[in-house]
Short mmCIF file of C-alpha atoms and ligand atoms in Angstrom, two decimals:
data_model
loop_
_atom_site.label_atom_id
_atom_site.label_comp_id
_atom_site.label_asym_id
_atom_site.label_seq_id
_atom_site.Cartn_x
_atom_site.Cartn_y
_atom_site.Cartn_z
CA MET U 428 11.43 -49.84 -19.23
CA PHE U 429 12.18 -50.46 -15.77
CA ARG U 430 11.87 -54.65 -16.24
CA ASN U 431 13.99 -54.69 -19.42
CA ALA U 432 16.51 -51.84 -17.20
CA ALA U 433 16.69 -53.65 -14.52
CA ALA U 434 16.88 -57.24 -16.52
CA ILE U 435 20.41 -55.69 -17.81
CA CYS U 436 21.55 -55.15 -14.92
CA LEU U 437 20.53 -58.81 -13.12
CA HIS U 438 22.58 -59.29 -16.68
CA LEU U 439 25.60 -57.80 -16.54
CA VAL U 440 25.62 -59.07 -12.66
CA GLY U 441 25.35 -62.50 -13.62
CA PRO U 442 28.17 -64.36 -11.60
CA LEU U 443 27.56 -62.73 -8.30
CA GLN U 444 24.71 -63.79 -6.24
CA GLY U 445 22.74 -63.68 -2.51
CA LYS U 446 22.32 -59.78 -1.19
CA LYS U 447 25.67 -58.30 -3.38
CA ALA U 448 24.15 -59.43 -6.31
CA GLY U 449 21.23 -57.44 -5.31
CA ALA U 450 22.90 -53.99 -3.88
CA SER U 451 24.52 -54.59 -6.91
CA ALA U 452 22.14 -54.85 -9.46
CA ALA U 453 20.35 -51.66 -7.94
CA GLN U 454 23.27 -50.05 -7.99
CA CYS U 455 23.38 -50.57 -11.44
CA LEU U 456 19.83 -49.72 -11.92
CA HIS U 457 20.02 -46.85 -10.56
CA GLN U 458 23.41 -45.88 -13.64
CA THR U 459 21.08 -47.24 -16.32
CA LEU U 460 17.74 -45.28 -15.23
CA THR U 461 19.77 -41.86 -14.26
CA MET U 462 22.06 -42.23 -17.58
CA ALA U 463 18.84 -43.12 -19.52
CA LYS U 464 16.81 -39.90 -18.60
CA ARG U 465 16.63 -36.89 -17.36
CA LEU U 466 15.32 -37.24 -13.78
CA PRO U 467 14.19 -34.59 -12.08
CA ALA U 468 11.36 -32.29 -14.41
CA ARG U 469 11.94 -29.94 -16.53
CA ARG U 470 9.99 -27.55 -13.55
CA LEU U 471 12.37 -28.08 -10.80
CA ASP U 472 15.22 -26.61 -12.85
CA GLY U 473 17.12 -23.60 -11.08
CA ILE U 474 14.30 -23.82 -7.84
CA ASP U 475 16.21 -26.66 -6.01
CA HIS U 476 17.35 -23.69 -2.93
CA ASN U 477 15.23 -22.35 -0.35
CA PRO U 478 15.80 -19.76 2.30
CA TRP U 479 13.71 -21.22 4.79
CA VAL U 480 15.52 -25.10 4.78
CA GLU U 481 18.98 -23.13 4.32
CA TYR U 482 18.27 -21.13 7.17
CA SER U 483 16.09 -22.67 9.85
CA ARG U 484 18.84 -25.66 10.34
CA LEU U 485 21.12 -23.52 10.85
CA ALA U 486 19.47 -22.24 13.10
CA ALA U 487 19.27 -25.00 15.10
CA GLU U 488 21.91 -26.31 15.10
CA TYR U 489 23.03 -23.29 17.15
CA ASP U 490 21.96 -22.25 20.23
CA VAL U 491 20.42 -19.10 18.84
CA VAL U 492 17.65 -16.60 19.76
CA ASN U 493 15.65 -17.65 16.97
CA LEU U 494 14.45 -14.42 15.43
CA GLY U 495 14.55 -15.13 11.63
CA GLN U 496 11.95 -17.55 10.18
CA GLY U 497 8.12 -15.88 11.17
CA PHE U 498 6.63 -17.91 13.95
CA PRO U 499 4.45 -17.33 16.81
CA ASP U 500 6.34 -18.48 19.91
CA PHE U 501 3.25 -18.12 21.45
CA PRO U 502 0.79 -19.75 22.86
CA PRO U 503 -2.58 -18.64 20.73
CA PRO U 504 -5.63 -17.61 22.02
CA ASP U 505 -7.50 -19.93 24.55
CA PHE U 506 -10.09 -19.32 21.82
CA ALA U 507 -8.18 -20.73 19.38
CA VAL U 508 -6.86 -23.91 21.52
CA GLU U 509 -10.50 -24.40 22.58
CA ALA U 510 -11.94 -24.43 18.97
CA PHE U 511 -9.13 -27.55 17.45
CA GLN U 512 -9.76 -29.22 20.72
CA GLN U 513 -13.77 -29.34 20.04
CA ALA U 514 -12.79 -30.15 16.48
CA VAL U 515 -11.25 -33.28 17.56
CA SER U 516 -13.00 -34.24 20.39
CA GLY U 517 -16.57 -33.23 19.81
CA ASP U 518 -18.68 -34.45 16.42
CA PHE U 519 -16.87 -37.90 14.93
CA MET U 520 -17.72 -37.14 11.23
CA LEU U 521 -14.82 -34.20 11.70
CA ASN U 522 -12.86 -37.44 11.52
CA GLN U 523 -13.40 -37.67 8.09
CA TYR U 524 -13.43 -36.14 4.16
CA THR U 525 -14.72 -33.07 3.90
CA LYS U 526 -16.46 -31.04 0.98
CA ALA U 527 -14.01 -30.89 -1.77
CA PHE U 528 -13.62 -26.81 -2.23
CA GLY U 529 -13.95 -25.93 2.15
CA TYR U 530 -15.28 -27.60 5.52
CA PRO U 531 -19.15 -25.63 4.23
CA PRO U 532 -19.06 -23.58 7.80
CA LEU U 533 -16.21 -22.25 7.36
CA THR U 534 -16.44 -21.51 3.39
CA LYS U 535 -19.66 -19.44 4.57
CA ILE U 536 -17.94 -17.67 7.62
CA LEU U 537 -15.56 -17.00 5.00
CA ALA U 538 -17.67 -15.93 2.33
CA SER U 539 -19.84 -13.32 5.70
CA PHE U 540 -17.12 -12.13 7.39
CA PHE U 541 -14.78 -10.95 4.57
CA GLY U 542 -18.47 -10.11 2.56
CA LYS U 543 -18.92 -7.17 4.55
CA LEU U 544 -14.98 -5.81 4.48
CA LEU U 545 -14.77 -6.42 0.61
CA GLY U 546 -18.54 -4.53 -0.07
CA GLN U 547 -19.28 -7.93 -1.86
CA GLU U 548 -21.47 -10.62 -1.84
CA ILE U 549 -19.42 -13.53 -1.26
CA ASP U 550 -21.21 -17.76 -2.71
CA PRO U 551 -19.94 -19.33 -0.04
CA LEU U 552 -19.75 -22.32 -2.39
CA THR U 553 -18.56 -20.47 -5.86
CA ASN U 554 -16.59 -17.08 -4.81
CA VAL U 555 -14.50 -19.08 -1.81
CA LEU U 556 -11.89 -22.16 -1.83
CA VAL U 557 -10.14 -23.04 0.83
CA THR U 558 -6.74 -24.44 0.79
CA VAL U 559 -3.46 -25.94 2.64
CA GLY U 560 -2.36 -23.02 4.01
CA ALA U 561 -1.68 -19.23 1.85
CA TYR U 562 1.35 -21.35 0.56
CA GLY U 563 -1.21 -24.00 -0.61
CA ALA U 564 -3.28 -20.85 -2.22
CA LEU U 565 -0.37 -19.42 -4.54
CA PHE U 566 0.78 -22.36 -5.23
CA THR U 567 -3.17 -23.91 -6.91
CA THR U 568 -3.77 -19.54 -7.73
CA PHE U 569 0.32 -20.02 -10.55
CA GLN U 570 -1.14 -23.29 -11.61
CA ALA U 571 -4.35 -22.34 -13.23
CA LEU U 572 -4.05 -18.96 -13.95
CA VAL U 573 -0.04 -19.06 -15.52
CA ASP U 574 1.20 -20.81 -18.75
CA GLU U 575 3.73 -20.98 -20.60
CA GLY U 576 5.50 -17.53 -21.77
CA ASP U 577 2.94 -15.66 -19.17
CA GLU U 578 4.36 -12.76 -17.57
CA VAL U 579 3.76 -12.39 -14.24
CA ILE U 580 4.94 -8.91 -12.35
CA ILE U 581 6.73 -9.07 -8.67
CA ILE U 582 6.90 -6.44 -6.62
CA GLU U 583 9.72 -6.91 -4.77
CA PRO U 584 11.55 -7.13 -2.37
CA PHE U 585 8.87 -10.47 -2.01
CA PHE U 586 8.20 -13.82 -0.37
CA ASP U 587 10.64 -15.55 -1.69
CA CYS U 588 8.25 -18.47 -3.69
CA TYR U 589 6.48 -16.22 -5.87
CA GLU U 590 9.38 -16.39 -7.93
CA PRO U 591 9.48 -20.48 -8.41
CA MET U 592 5.95 -20.89 -8.40
CA THR U 593 6.01 -18.68 -11.21
CA LEU U 594 8.57 -20.51 -12.88
CA MET U 595 7.07 -24.15 -12.75
CA ALA U 596 4.14 -22.85 -13.77
CA GLY U 597 6.29 -21.92 -16.80
CA GLY U 598 6.16 -18.29 -16.24
CA ARG U 599 8.28 -14.90 -16.51
CA PRO U 600 8.69 -13.16 -13.14
CA VAL U 601 9.13 -10.44 -14.81
CA PHE U 602 10.17 -7.59 -11.15
CA VAL U 603 10.04 -4.38 -10.58
CA SER U 604 11.10 -2.98 -7.11
CA LEU U 605 9.87 -0.53 -3.91
CA ARG U 606 12.71 1.43 -3.30
CA PRO U 607 13.54 3.63 -0.61
CA VAL U 608 13.42 7.35 -1.08
CA ARG U 609 14.72 9.16 1.91
CA SER U 610 13.78 12.77 1.98
CA PRO U 611 16.62 15.26 3.64
CA ALA U 612 14.38 16.10 6.13
CA GLU U 613 14.41 12.72 7.21
CA ASP U 614 18.57 12.19 7.97
CA GLY U 615 18.70 11.28 10.96
CA LYS U 616 15.90 9.79 11.77
CA LEU U 617 14.21 6.28 11.30
CA GLU U 618 13.16 5.54 7.94
CA ASN U 619 9.62 3.97 8.04
CA SER U 620 8.91 1.49 5.35
CA SER U 621 5.65 3.60 3.78
CA ASN U 622 9.94 5.23 1.89
CA TRP U 623 9.10 2.39 0.06
CA ARG U 624 7.74 3.19 -2.60
CA LEU U 625 6.98 1.95 -6.96
CA ASP U 626 7.90 5.05 -9.40
CA PRO U 627 4.85 4.82 -11.45
CA GLU U 628 5.88 4.93 -14.47
CA GLU U 629 8.96 1.94 -14.47
CA LEU U 630 5.58 0.02 -13.02
CA ALA U 631 4.42 0.85 -16.33
CA SER U 632 6.81 -0.22 -17.73
CA LYS U 633 6.49 -3.06 -17.00
CA PHE U 634 3.33 -4.22 -18.74
CA SER U 635 3.19 -6.09 -21.67
CA PRO U 636 0.79 -8.04 -24.03
CA ARG U 637 1.46 -11.30 -22.44
CA THR U 638 1.64 -10.02 -18.80
CA LYS U 639 -0.81 -12.61 -17.29
CA VAL U 640 -0.62 -11.82 -13.64
CA LEU U 641 1.05 -9.13 -11.07
CA ILE U 642 1.37 -9.58 -7.27
CA LEU U 643 0.98 -7.98 -4.80
CA ASN U 644 1.86 -8.60 -0.68
CA THR U 645 0.63 -5.74 1.54
CA PRO U 646 1.11 -5.77 4.24
CA ASN U 647 4.74 -6.49 2.43
CA ASN U 648 7.28 -9.16 3.90
CA PRO U 649 9.77 -9.00 4.46
CA LEU U 650 9.77 -4.76 5.01
CA GLY U 651 6.43 -4.68 6.89
CA LYS U 652 5.44 -1.74 4.63
CA GLY U 653 0.89 -2.01 4.95
CA PRO U 654 -1.64 0.15 4.96
CA GLN U 655 0.00 3.43 4.36
CA VAL U 656 2.63 2.45 1.87
CA TYR U 657 0.74 0.38 -0.19
CA SER U 658 -1.99 3.51 0.64
CA ARG U 659 -4.94 4.13 -1.41
CA ALA U 660 -2.96 5.60 -4.17
CA GLU U 661 -0.85 3.53 -4.56
CA LEU U 662 -3.03 0.53 -4.98
CA GLU U 663 -5.43 2.67 -7.11
CA LEU U 664 -2.28 3.06 -9.30
CA VAL U 665 -2.16 -0.61 -9.17
CA ALA U 666 -5.64 -1.54 -10.32
CA GLY U 667 -5.17 1.24 -12.59
CA LEU U 668 -2.85 -0.46 -14.27
CA CYS U 669 -4.39 -4.12 -14.36
CA GLN U 670 -7.44 -2.88 -15.79
CA GLN U 671 -6.00 -1.43 -17.94
CA HIS U 672 -4.54 -4.30 -19.19
CA ASP U 673 -7.31 -6.92 -18.30
CA VAL U 674 -4.26 -8.72 -16.12
CA VAL U 675 -5.51 -10.82 -12.97
CA CYS U 676 -4.14 -9.39 -9.83
CA VAL U 677 -3.58 -11.90 -6.91
CA THR U 678 -3.00 -10.63 -3.93
CA ASP U 679 -0.86 -11.98 -0.56
CA GLU U 680 -3.05 -10.79 2.85
CA VAL U 681 -2.08 -12.49 5.04
CA TYR U 682 -1.16 -10.14 7.18
CA GLN U 683 -4.01 -8.21 6.95
CA TRP U 684 -4.69 -7.68 10.83
CA LEU U 685 -1.17 -6.76 11.57
CA VAL U 686 -1.88 -3.49 11.21
CA PHE U 687 -0.40 -0.70 13.66
CA ASP U 688 -0.47 3.30 15.22
CA GLY U 689 -3.97 2.78 14.55
CA HIS U 690 -3.86 1.84 10.62
CA GLN U 691 -6.30 0.42 8.73
CA HIS U 692 -5.95 -1.99 5.85
CA ILE U 693 -7.49 -2.36 2.07
CA SER U 694 -7.63 -5.15 0.21
CA ILE U 695 -7.57 -3.90 -3.43
CA ALA U 696 -10.14 -6.37 -4.18
CA SER U 697 -12.37 -3.65 -2.45
CA LEU U 698 -11.24 -1.03 -5.45
CA PRO U 699 -13.43 -0.23 -7.69
CA GLY U 700 -14.03 -3.00 -11.05
CA MET U 701 -11.47 -5.70 -8.65
CA TRP U 702 -13.49 -7.46 -7.80
CA GLU U 703 -13.56 -9.47 -10.93
CA ARG U 704 -10.39 -9.42 -11.57
CA THR U 705 -8.84 -10.16 -7.61
CA LEU U 706 -8.26 -12.77 -6.30
CA THR U 707 -7.75 -12.40 -2.25
CA ILE U 708 -5.20 -14.44 -0.72
CA GLY U 709 -5.46 -15.61 3.28
CA SER U 710 -4.38 -17.50 6.33
CA ALA U 711 -6.12 -19.16 9.07
CA GLY U 712 -2.05 -19.38 10.93
CA LYS U 713 -1.21 -16.00 10.58
CA THR U 714 -4.47 -14.67 11.58
CA PHE U 715 -5.61 -16.63 15.03
CA SER U 716 -0.68 -17.00 15.52
CA THR U 717 -1.36 -20.82 14.17
CA THR U 718 1.26 -20.77 12.16
CA GLY U 719 1.01 -25.28 12.21
CA TRP U 720 -3.08 -25.25 11.56
CA LYS U 721 -2.38 -24.57 7.65
CA VAL U 722 -5.30 -22.92 6.20
CA GLY U 723 -5.48 -20.74 4.15
CA TRP U 724 -7.68 -19.61 1.64
CA VAL U 725 -8.39 -17.96 -1.63
CA LEU U 726 -11.31 -14.84 -2.73
CA GLY U 727 -12.37 -14.34 -5.71
CA PRO U 728 -14.95 -14.18 -8.94
CA ASP U 729 -16.44 -17.70 -10.00
CA HIS U 730 -14.79 -16.82 -13.39
CA LEU U 731 -11.68 -16.96 -11.51
CA MET U 732 -11.87 -19.56 -8.85
CA LYS U 733 -13.35 -22.70 -11.42
CA HIS U 734 -9.66 -22.98 -12.51
CA LEU U 735 -8.19 -23.01 -9.03
CA ARG U 736 -10.72 -25.89 -8.80
CA THR U 737 -9.83 -27.72 -11.42
CA VAL U 738 -6.61 -27.70 -10.27
CA HIS U 739 -7.39 -28.54 -6.11
CA GLN U 740 -9.73 -31.15 -7.32
CA ASN U 741 -6.06 -32.49 -9.27
CA SER U 742 -4.52 -32.45 -6.63
CA ILE U 743 -5.13 -32.83 -2.56
CA TYR U 744 -8.57 -32.33 -3.06
CA HIS U 745 -9.31 -31.97 0.35
CA CYS U 746 -7.58 -30.29 2.97
CA PRO U 747 -8.34 -31.43 6.96
CA THR U 748 -11.01 -31.16 8.51
CA GLN U 749 -10.96 -30.74 12.33
CA ALA U 750 -8.68 -27.45 12.21
CA GLN U 751 -10.94 -26.50 9.14
CA ALA U 752 -13.60 -27.22 11.46
CA ALA U 753 -11.56 -25.00 14.17
CA VAL U 754 -11.15 -21.88 12.16
CA ALA U 755 -14.87 -21.99 11.18
CA LEU U 756 -15.01 -21.33 14.83
CA ASN U 757 -12.71 -18.93 15.32
CA PHE U 758 -14.37 -16.83 12.06
CA GLU U 759 -17.52 -17.29 14.09
CA ARG U 760 -16.72 -15.53 17.45
CA GLU U 761 -14.40 -13.12 15.48
CA GLN U 762 -17.54 -11.35 13.93
CA GLN U 763 -19.10 -11.70 16.83
CA HIS U 764 -16.22 -9.16 18.64
CA PHE U 765 -15.53 -7.26 15.34
CA GLY U 766 -14.70 -3.34 16.29
CA GLN U 767 -14.55 -3.96 19.97
CA PRO U 768 -11.59 -4.70 22.52
CA SER U 769 -12.35 -7.81 22.46
CA SER U 770 -11.53 -9.05 19.32
CA TYR U 771 -8.99 -10.86 18.69
CA PHE U 772 -8.30 -8.95 15.58
CA VAL U 773 -7.31 -5.98 17.34
CA GLN U 774 -5.92 -7.06 20.32
CA LEU U 775 -3.48 -8.49 18.48
CA PRO U 776 -1.39 -6.08 16.77
CA ARG U 777 -1.89 -4.15 19.20
CA THR U 778 0.66 -6.75 21.30
CA ILE U 779 2.63 -6.84 19.00
CA GLN U 780 3.23 -3.46 18.22
CA HIS U 781 4.63 -3.22 21.68
CA CYS U 782 7.32 -6.55 20.30
CA ARG U 783 7.69 -4.15 17.14
CA ASP U 784 8.72 -1.17 19.54
CA HIS U 785 11.12 -3.43 21.95
CA MET U 786 13.04 -4.77 18.78
CA ILE U 787 13.26 -1.24 17.56
CA ARG U 788 15.08 0.00 19.78
CA SER U 789 17.51 -2.74 20.81
CA LEU U 790 18.55 -3.16 17.40
CA GLN U 791 19.21 0.29 17.47
CA SER U 792 21.37 0.07 20.50
CA VAL U 793 24.41 -1.89 18.48
CA GLY U 794 24.34 -0.04 15.80
CA LEU U 795 21.51 -2.24 13.35
CA ARG U 796 19.43 1.31 11.93
CA PRO U 797 15.64 -0.35 11.33
CA VAL U 798 12.88 0.92 9.08
CA VAL U 799 10.64 1.00 10.61
CA PRO U 800 7.44 -1.47 10.12
CA GLN U 801 3.65 -0.87 9.63
CA GLY U 802 2.89 -3.51 9.34
CA SER U 803 3.40 -8.08 8.99
CA TYR U 804 5.64 -8.86 12.62
CA PHE U 805 9.55 -8.61 9.89
CA LEU U 806 11.69 -5.16 9.96
CA VAL U 807 14.24 -4.82 8.45
CA THR U 808 16.65 -3.68 9.73
CA ASP U 809 20.58 -1.62 7.86
CA ILE U 810 23.32 -3.64 7.93
CA SER U 811 26.02 -0.50 6.12
CA ASP U 812 27.37 0.03 8.40
CA PHE U 813 28.48 -3.23 9.46
CA LYS U 814 29.56 -3.77 5.55
CA LYS U 815 31.62 -1.26 5.43
CA ARG U 816 33.97 -2.45 8.91
CA MET U 817 33.52 -5.87 9.13
CA PRO U 818 33.92 -6.50 5.13
CA ASN U 819 35.85 -9.62 5.13
CA LEU U 820 33.55 -12.37 6.43
CA PRO U 821 33.51 -16.04 5.32
CA GLY U 822 32.62 -16.63 1.94
CA ALA U 823 32.30 -11.83 0.77
CA GLY U 824 32.60 -11.98 -2.64
CA ASP U 825 30.23 -15.12 -3.50
CA GLU U 826 28.05 -15.01 -2.23
CA PRO U 827 25.77 -11.17 -1.26
CA TYR U 828 27.46 -9.93 2.55
CA ASP U 829 23.87 -10.08 4.04
CA ARG U 830 23.81 -14.02 3.41
CA CYS U 831 27.60 -13.77 5.62
CA PHE U 832 26.15 -11.75 7.68
CA VAL U 833 23.66 -13.81 9.05
CA LYS U 834 25.28 -16.31 8.82
CA TRP U 835 28.24 -15.05 11.40
CA MET U 836 25.55 -14.00 13.84
CA ILE U 837 23.90 -17.20 13.96
CA LYS U 838 27.51 -18.29 15.00
CA ASN U 839 29.05 -15.54 16.59
CA LYS U 840 25.88 -14.01 18.43
CA GLY U 841 23.91 -16.39 19.07
CA LEU U 842 20.81 -15.07 16.95
CA ALA U 843 18.98 -15.74 13.65
CA ALA U 844 17.60 -13.74 11.30
CA ILE U 845 16.83 -13.99 7.47
CA PRO U 846 19.26 -12.13 4.94
CA VAL U 847 17.17 -9.83 2.67
CA SER U 848 18.38 -10.34 -0.34
CA VAL U 849 16.31 -14.00 -0.12
CA PHE U 850 13.89 -11.87 -1.17
CA PHE U 851 14.88 -9.40 -4.16
CA SER U 852 15.26 -10.87 -7.73
CA ALA U 853 19.26 -12.04 -8.62
CA PRO U 854 20.08 -9.22 -10.94
CA GLN U 855 18.94 -6.36 -7.25
CA GLN U 856 20.44 -8.91 -5.18
CA LYS U 857 23.73 -7.09 -4.47
CA ASN U 858 21.86 -3.71 -4.58
CA PHE U 859 20.35 -4.80 -1.14
CA ASP U 860 22.78 -6.39 0.45
CA HIS U 861 22.70 -4.61 3.16
CA TYR U 862 19.84 -5.38 5.78
CA ILE U 863 18.46 -8.15 7.09
CA ARG U 864 15.03 -9.53 8.41
CA PHE U 865 14.15 -10.15 11.88
CA CYS U 866 10.79 -11.41 12.71
CA PHE U 867 8.68 -10.08 16.27
CA VAL U 868 5.88 -12.10 16.66
CA LYS U 869 8.10 -13.35 20.07
CA ASP U 870 7.30 -13.81 23.39
CA GLU U 871 8.90 -11.86 25.67
CA ALA U 872 11.02 -13.70 26.86
CA THR U 873 12.25 -14.74 22.90
CA LEU U 874 12.97 -11.00 23.36
CA GLN U 875 14.84 -10.51 26.69
CA ALA U 876 17.22 -13.06 25.66
CA MET U 877 17.35 -10.43 22.91
CA ASP U 878 19.05 -8.14 24.58
CA ARG U 879 21.30 -9.59 26.38
CA ARG U 880 22.40 -10.96 23.35
CA LEU U 881 22.35 -7.41 21.97
CA GLN U 882 24.05 -6.34 25.47
CA LYS U 883 26.91 -8.65 25.22
CA TRP U 884 27.54 -7.77 21.39
CA LYS U 885 27.68 -3.81 22.31
CA GLU U 886 30.08 -5.11 25.02
CA ASP U 887 32.88 -6.50 21.97
CA LEU U 888 32.11 -3.86 20.34
CA ARG U 889 33.56 -1.52 22.45
CA PRO U 890 37.15 -0.51 21.68
N1 LIG F 1627 2.57 -15.24 2.39
C1 LIG F 1627 3.56 -14.45 2.97
C2 LIG F 1627 3.30 -13.26 2.75
C3 LIG F 1627 3.79 -15.45 3.36
O1 LIG F 1627 4.77 -14.18 4.71
C4 LIG F 1627 3.84 -16.30 4.40
C5 LIG F 1627 4.41 -17.07 5.61
N2 LIG F 1627 4.13 -18.28 6.29
C6 LIG F 1627 2.55 -17.17 3.28
C7 LIG F 1627 1.75 -16.80 2.17
C8 LIG F 1627 2.35 -18.67 3.53
O2 LIG F 1627 1.26 -18.47 4.64
P1 LIG F 1627 1.44 -19.55 4.98
O3 LIG F 1627 1.49 -20.08 6.84
O4 LIG F 1627 -0.29 -20.07 5.50
O5 LIG F 1627 0.64 -21.48 3.93
N1 LIG F 1628 6.38 -16.85 5.99
C1 LIG F 1628 6.79 -17.15 7.01
C2 LIG F 1628 8.25 -15.83 7.07
O1 LIG F 1628 8.06 -14.87 6.43
C3 LIG F 1628 7.96 -18.31 7.08
C4 LIG F 1628 8.34 -19.76 5.37
C5 LIG F 1628 8.41 -20.29 5.79
O2 LIG F 1628 8.95 -21.17 6.23
N2 LIG F 1628 8.35 -21.19 5.05
O3 LIG F 1628 9.33 -16.08 7.70
#
């Protein structure tokens, strides 16, 4: 086919010689191909835009304090760096392939570590899959379970990739919103992410005979709705509906160690009857402040996991061995220190809680109204006052207000954040375009730089 098209082109540009003829033939070949067949696969329709690409690029163009994309800008703990060094300079066989579904010491420690937490006997060979980050875990899961026409219930606001991953698999996203419920007594106080609730009847109404998967994210990105929001009662509601309608629950728990104010994370897989229908996703990037390592995992029953292994063996096949070895050492260390003050899972949330509180105080000083998160490393903040005062920002009217606001803030205030409407389905975006998301997993120096920019902003606001 390609050879035929090239021959036609060469025939058409026949009289031309040398390089020029080659270039014209290439151009003509390109035109012939695009005319003859549709190049992008249909599964890419409508998903070419990506907010992380757009806003990270924009932030890089300006002199900003970057509080947008979620990554720590401080070093990982020493033990994690040493583990990676050991993996790189130790056994030379760690430079080679390992087992397709995970480096054995890693699958073994994940099985024993999470087995205790979930109250479940976990087999390293059949109940654990190591993936390229939690992104890889999500993609493998959607490809393995979602078929043409299957419905996937997505609770919004949601980590944005759930929608394109559903669509790419041929599924139909069905959205249900968390909504802020304010009691009059709370007026004047800061809102809390636990006040964003699911309406039980609305949630129940979203289940149909076509529902295959419900995806849960707790603690939630971008809201930080954590263990208190997704209280045991809320999780039981979701669990009950999944069981009643024979639906698989995919639970994205990448921020499970980032919970504040002494709360405890609850995994839905630990509720009665849920292990058999739940896939639990985690990320070493969030767990050990090493987002660049891109090690993630899925835990679940073999009857679901075997389909994920089919996708994995025919796509990635195998994840980088050294990064897996380092993560295995980190979990082995955490297993020994579990629950003690020396545990990173105890230290990290304490440190990050200070960052959260610092940011909350600072944002309030310019009239922003943060919603206090119980988990994750993000907070959303209400920009309604700005929307009223500055309704005509460039682009307002063409796109949701929060997107114009973030662009304006990057260019004029030197602060980068992420508009919250990117975490909503298209019909809801206008309803939630008065929030933006800040990331607070940042070094003290970054938070102080933020303070200086906010102080300057405050001075500009003076009449
Ligand atoms: N899920 C959520 C909710 C996230 O915020 C992220 C952040 N990247 C991911 C999954 C992907 O994690 P990873 O970096 O391990 O691919
Ligand atoms: N999960 C991170 C965030 O929400 C990073 C997402 C990304 O870069 N694609 O900021």
